[in-house]
DNA sequence: TACAACCAATACGACCGTGC
DNA sequence: GCACGGTCGTATTGGTTGTA
């Protein structure tokens, strides 16, 4: 029995995204195609992979077992493709990213790169976007994923909507200044939040100003106020409160993948492609 | 090498079951 | 009753294989 990688990819998407429809959207296929692909996979493995619970399709024991193997097979597939695309790479890549992406699936992508190119040394910096851009400009980093506009002439990787987030039980009384949980200056999210509130003539106060995104999330989880972030990796227990408190729209923020062009670095070129694919795949 | 036959994957529309 | 999510049947498309 040879398992079809495309079908395994569909299986992983259907389970991770909690539905055939969402998997279809993610894979740019129709729900019918996903349904038929998974049915064919069930016939091939000779066991049901999903069972219906109400309107939902949940994985059976066989589905869970196959899911674990599917992840490993897809991971191996990615590593094989990656290794073939960049044979004989060596040297070092100094890569910087904001906390939001360090908490998402990006470290997994970096680990895949490291396994596929054992001769390449990867140094990773997790810091604020403004700091990372400065380090890139100084030549201290080779590749930087950061929020906000940069000097890099290449178009942004994406433009992400910025939203307000808070604990579901956080309340905001009418007329009360909006307690803001923000990173210190310079920060594009901080500026967007303050500008939007000023424009809407909503009173606000800084309830917490920190250099750490983790501190912002902790304060939000404790119900100390609201924060403005892009919907990249929102911790469990926090929710979007744009509508609940009728907060002003925050617009979009650029996500830039910038590279140090002053030195030739094939490994950085290669990692850039991989990060680009991973981020685009994650953001849909 | 060109062409026909076959097969698998996919899209689309109709329909069904479930939850609100 | 309506919306949503999934299944089924059919048509289409693209790739593969066999044959002249």
Coordinates of C-alpha atoms (C1' of nucleotides) in Angstrom, one line a residue:
Chain A
X1 CA 0.0 0.0 0.0
X2 CA 1.5 3.3 -1.1
X3 CA -0.1 6.3 0.6
X4 CA -0.7 9.4 -1.4
X5 CA 1.0 12.5 0.0
X6 CA -1.6 14.8 -1.4
X7 CA -4.3 12.8 0.4
X8 CA -2.3 12.9 3.6
X9 CA -1.9 16.7 3.3
X10 CA -5.7 16.9 3.0
X11 CA -6.1 14.7 6.1
X12 CA -3.8 16.9 8.1
X13 CA -5.7 20.1 6.9
X14 CA -9.1 18.6 7.7
X15 CA -8.1 17.7 11.2
X16 CA -6.1 20.8 12.0
X17 CA -8.7 23.1 10.6
X18 CA -11.7 21.2 12.1
X19 CA -13.6 20.6 8.9
X20 CA -13.6 19.5 5.2
X21 CA -14.8 22.9 4.1
X22 CA -12.0 24.8 5.8
X23 CA -9.5 22.2 4.5
X24 CA -10.8 22.7 1.0
X25 CA -10.4 26.5 1.3
X26 CA -6.9 26.1 2.7
X27 CA -5.9 23.7 -0.1
X28 CA -7.7 25.7 -2.9
X29 CA -10.0 22.8 -3.7
X30 CA -13.7 22.3 -3.5
X31 CA -15.3 20.6 -0.4
X32 CA -16.4 17.8 -2.8
X33 CA -12.8 17.2 -3.9
X34 CA -11.7 17.0 -0.3
X35 CA -14.5 14.7 0.7
X36 CA -13.7 12.3 -2.2
X37 CA -10.0 12.4 -1.6
X38 CA -10.5 11.4 2.1
X39 CA -13.0 8.8 1.1
X40 CA -10.4 7.3 -1.3
X41 CA -7.8 7.4 1.5
X42 CA -10.2 5.5 3.8
X43 CA -10.7 2.9 1.2
X44 CA -6.9 2.6 0.8
X45 CA -6.2 2.2 4.5
X46 CA -9.3 0.0 5.0
X47 CA -10.6 1.9 8.0
X48 CA -12.7 4.9 8.6
X49 CA -10.6 8.0 9.4
X50 CA -13.5 10.2 10.5
X51 CA -16.7 9.8 12.4
X52 CA -19.6 12.3 12.5
X53 CA -20.3 14.1 15.8
X54 CA -23.3 16.3 15.1
X55 CA -22.3 18.4 12.1
X56 CA -18.6 17.9 12.7
X57 CA -16.2 15.3 11.4
X58 CA -13.8 14.2 14.1
X59 CA -10.9 11.8 13.5
X60 CA -11.3 8.2 14.6
X61 CA -8.5 6.3 16.4
X62 CA -7.3 5.2 13.0
X63 CA -7.4 8.8 11.8
X64 CA -5.3 10.0 14.8
X65 CA -2.7 7.3 14.2
X66 CA -2.5 8.1 10.5
X67 CA -2.4 11.8 11.3
X68 CA 0.9 11.3 13.3
X69 CA 2.5 9.4 10.4
X70 CA 1.1 11.9 7.9
X71 CA 2.8 14.8 9.6
X72 CA 6.1 12.9 9.6
X73 CA 5.8 11.9 6.0
X74 CA 5.0 15.5 4.9
X75 CA 7.9 16.8 7.0
X76 CA 10.2 14.3 5.3
X77 CA 8.9 15.3 1.9
X78 CA 9.6 19.0 2.7
X79 CA 13.1 18.2 3.9
X80 CA 13.8 16.1 0.8
X81 CA 12.5 18.8 -1.5
X82 CA 14.5 21.5 0.4
X83 CA 17.7 19.5 0.4
X84 CA 17.4 18.9 -3.4
X85 CA 16.7 22.6 -4.0
X86 CA 19.8 23.8 -2.2
X87 CA 22.5 21.1 -2.4
X88 CA 25.9 21.9 -1.0
X89 CA 24.8 24.9 1.1
X90 CA 27.1 26.0 3.9
X91 CA 28.0 29.2 5.8
X92 CA 25.8 30.9 8.3
X93 CA 22.4 32.7 8.3
X94 CA 21.5 35.2 11.0
X95 CA 17.8 35.4 11.0
X96 CA 15.5 37.7 13.0
X97 CA 11.8 37.5 13.7
X98 CA 9.3 39.1 16.1
X99 CA 7.9 37.2 19.1
X100 CA 4.5 36.6 17.3
X101 CA 6.2 34.3 14.7
X102 CA 8.5 32.7 17.3
X103 CA 5.3 31.5 19.0
X104 CA 3.8 30.3 15.7
X105 CA 4.9 27.4 13.5
X106 CA 8.0 29.3 12.1
X107 CA 10.6 27.6 14.4
X108 CA 9.4 24.3 12.9
X109 CA 10.3 25.7 9.5
X110 CA 13.7 26.8 10.7
X111 CA 14.3 23.3 12.2
X112 CA 13.4 21.8 8.9
X113 CA 15.9 24.0 7.2
X114 CA 18.6 23.1 9.8
X115 CA 18.0 19.4 9.3
X116 CA 18.1 19.7 5.5
X117 CA 21.3 21.8 5.6
X118 CA 23.5 20.5 8.4
X119 CA 26.5 22.5 7.1
X120 CA 24.6 25.8 7.5
X121 CA 24.8 27.5 10.9
X122 CA 21.6 29.4 11.8
X123 CA 21.6 32.1 14.4
X124 CA 18.1 33.2 15.4
X125 CA 17.2 36.5 17.0
X126 CA 13.7 37.1 18.5
X127 CA 13.2 40.8 19.1
X128 CA 11.0 43.8 18.3
X129 CA 10.5 44.6 14.7
X130 CA 12.2 48.1 14.9
X131 CA 15.2 46.5 16.6
X132 CA 15.5 43.8 14.0
X133 CA 15.3 46.3 11.2
X134 CA 18.1 48.4 12.8
X135 CA 20.3 45.3 13.2
X136 CA 19.7 44.4 9.5
X137 CA 20.7 47.9 8.4
X138 CA 23.9 47.6 10.6
X139 CA 24.7 44.2 8.9
X140 CA 24.3 42.3 12.2
X141 CA 21.5 40.2 10.6
X142 CA 21.1 38.5 7.2
X143 CA 17.4 38.1 7.0
X144 CA 14.6 39.7 9.0
X145 CA 10.9 39.1 9.2
X146 CA 9.3 42.2 10.7
X147 CA 6.2 44.2 11.0
X148 CA 6.0 47.7 9.5
X149 CA 7.3 49.5 6.5
X150 CA 11.1 49.1 5.9
X151 CA 13.7 50.5 3.6
X152 CA 13.7 47.3 1.6
X153 CA 12.4 48.1 -1.9
X154 CA 10.7 44.6 -2.3
X155 CA 7.0 44.6 -1.8
X156 CA 5.7 43.4 1.6
X157 CA 5.1 39.7 2.1
X158 CA 1.6 40.5 3.3
X159 CA -0.6 43.3 4.7
X160 CA -2.2 42.0 7.9
X161 CA -5.3 43.5 9.5
X162 CA -4.6 44.9 13.0
X163 CA -7.2 44.2 15.6
X164 CA -8.0 44.8 19.3
X165 CA -7.6 41.9 21.7
X166 CA -8.5 41.4 25.3
X167 CA -9.7 38.8 27.8
X168 CA -13.4 37.8 27.1
X169 CA -14.4 38.9 30.6
X170 CA -12.6 42.3 30.4
X171 CA -15.1 45.1 30.6
X172 CA -14.9 48.7 29.4
X173 CA -17.3 51.2 31.0
X174 CA -18.9 53.9 28.9
X175 CA -16.6 57.0 29.0
X176 CA -13.8 55.2 30.7
X177 CA -10.4 55.7 29.1
X178 CA -9.3 52.7 27.1
X179 CA -6.6 50.9 29.1
X180 CA -3.9 50.1 26.6
X181 CA -1.3 47.4 26.8
X182 CA 1.4 48.3 24.3
X183 CA 5.1 47.9 23.5
X184 CA 7.2 50.9 24.1
X185 CA 8.2 53.3 21.2
X186 CA 9.0 52.8 18.4
X187 CA 6.2 50.4 17.6
X188 CA 3.8 50.4 14.6
X189 CA 1.0 48.7 16.6
X190 CA 1.4 51.3 19.4
X191 CA 1.2 54.2 16.9
X192 CA -1.7 52.7 15.1
X193 CA -3.7 52.2 18.3
X194 CA -3.1 55.7 19.7
X195 CA -3.7 57.4 16.3
X196 CA -7.0 55.5 15.8
X197 CA -8.3 56.4 19.3
X198 CA -7.2 60.0 19.0
X199 CA -8.9 60.2 15.6
X200 CA -12.1 58.7 17.1
X201 CA -11.8 61.0 20.1
X202 CA -11.8 58.1 22.4
X203 CA -10.0 58.7 25.8
X204 CA -7.2 56.3 26.5
X205 CA -4.4 55.6 29.0
X206 CA -1.3 53.4 28.9
X207 CA -2.0 50.7 31.4
X208 CA 1.1 48.8 30.5
X209 CA 4.1 49.7 28.4
X210 CA 6.6 46.9 27.9
X211 CA 9.5 45.8 25.7
X212 CA 8.1 42.2 25.7
X213 CA 5.2 40.9 23.7
X214 CA 4.8 38.1 26.3
X215 CA 4.3 40.7 29.0
X216 CA 1.6 42.3 26.9
X217 CA -0.2 39.0 26.4
X218 CA 0.1 38.2 30.1
X219 CA -1.4 41.5 31.0
X220 CA -4.2 41.0 28.5
X221 CA -4.9 37.5 29.9
X222 CA -5.1 39.1 33.4
X223 CA -7.8 41.5 32.1
X224 CA -5.7 44.6 32.6
X225 CA -6.7 46.2 29.3
X226 CA -6.8 45.8 25.5
X227 CA -3.9 45.5 23.1
X228 CA -3.5 45.9 19.3
X229 CA -1.8 43.2 17.3
X230 CA -2.0 41.4 14.0
X231 CA -3.9 38.1 14.1
X232 CA -0.7 36.0 13.8
X233 CA -0.5 34.0 17.0
X234 CA -3.1 35.1 19.5
X235 CA -2.7 33.2 22.8
X236 CA -5.6 31.0 24.0
X237 CA -8.1 32.8 26.2
X238 CA -7.9 36.1 24.4
X239 CA -10.5 37.3 21.9
X240 CA -11.0 40.1 19.3
X241 CA -13.0 42.9 20.9
X242 CA -13.2 45.4 18.0
X243 CA -17.0 45.2 17.9
X244 CA -17.7 44.5 21.6
X245 CA -16.3 47.9 22.6
X246 CA -16.9 49.6 19.3
X247 CA -13.2 50.4 19.0
X248 CA -12.0 52.2 15.9
X249 CA -10.6 50.3 13.0
X250 CA -6.8 50.0 13.0
X251 CA -6.1 49.3 9.3
X252 CA -3.4 47.0 8.1
X253 CA 0.2 46.6 8.9
X254 CA 2.9 45.5 6.4
X255 CA 4.8 42.2 7.0
X256 CA 8.2 42.6 5.5
X257 CA 10.8 39.9 4.8
X258 CA 14.1 41.9 4.3
X259 CA 17.5 40.6 3.4
X260 CA 20.9 42.1 3.8
X261 CA 22.0 42.6 0.2
X262 CA 25.5 43.8 1.0
X263 CA 26.9 40.3 1.1
X264 CA 26.3 37.3 -1.0
X265 CA 24.7 34.5 1.0
X266 CA 23.2 31.5 -0.8
X267 CA 22.0 30.0 2.4
X268 CA 20.1 33.2 3.3
X269 CA 18.6 33.3 -0.2
X270 CA 17.4 29.7 0.3
X271 CA 16.0 30.4 3.8
X272 CA 14.3 33.5 2.5
X273 CA 12.3 31.3 0.0
X274 CA 11.4 28.8 2.7
X275 CA 10.2 31.5 5.2
X276 CA 8.3 33.2 2.5
X277 CA 6.5 29.9 1.6
X278 CA 5.9 29.1 5.3
X279 CA 4.5 32.5 6.2
X280 CA 2.3 32.7 3.1
X281 CA 1.0 29.2 3.8
X282 CA 0.2 30.1 7.4
X283 CA -1.5 33.3 6.5
X284 CA -3.5 31.6 3.7
Chain B
dT1 C1' 6.1 10.2 -33.2
dA2 C1' 1.2 10.8 -33.2
dC3 C1' -3.1 9.5 -31.8
dA4 C1' -6.6 7.1 -29.2
dA5 C1' -8.1 4.9 -25.0
dC6 C1' -8.1 4.9 -20.3
dC7 C1' -7.8 6.5 -15.6
dA8 C1' -7.6 9.7 -11.7
dA9 C1' -8.5 14.1 -9.9
dT10 C1' -11.3 17.9 -9.8
dA11 C1' -15.3 21.1 -10.3
dC12 C1' -20.0 21.9 -10.2
dG13 C1' -24.8 21.5 -9.0
dA14 C1' -28.3 19.0 -6.5
dC15 C1' -29.4 17.1 -2.5
dC16 C1' -29.4 15.7 2.5
dG17 C1' -28.7 16.0 7.5
dT18 C1' -27.9 18.9 11.5
dG19 C1' -28.1 22.8 14.5
dC20 C1' -29.9 27.3 15.7
Chain C
dG1 C1' -37.3 27.7 8.1
dC2 C1' -32.7 28.9 7.2
dA3 C1' -27.8 28.4 7.1
dC4 C1' -24.0 25.5 7.0
dG5 C1' -21.3 21.5 6.0
dG6 C1' -20.9 17.2 3.8
dT7 C1' -22.1 13.6 0.1
dC8 C1' -23.3 12.0 -4.4
dG9 C1' -23.6 11.9 -9.5
dT10 C1' -21.9 13.8 -13.7
dA11 C1' -18.9 16.3 -16.8
dT12 C1' -14.4 18.0 -17.7
dT13 C1' -9.5 18.0 -17.8
dG14 C1' -4.8 16.4 -17.8
dG15 C1' -1.6 12.7 -17.6
dT16 C1' -0.3 8.0 -18.8
dT17 C1' -0.2 4.0 -21.5
dG18 C1' -0.6 1.2 -25.6
dT19 C1' -0.6 0.8 -30.6
dA20 C1' -0.1 1.9 -35.4

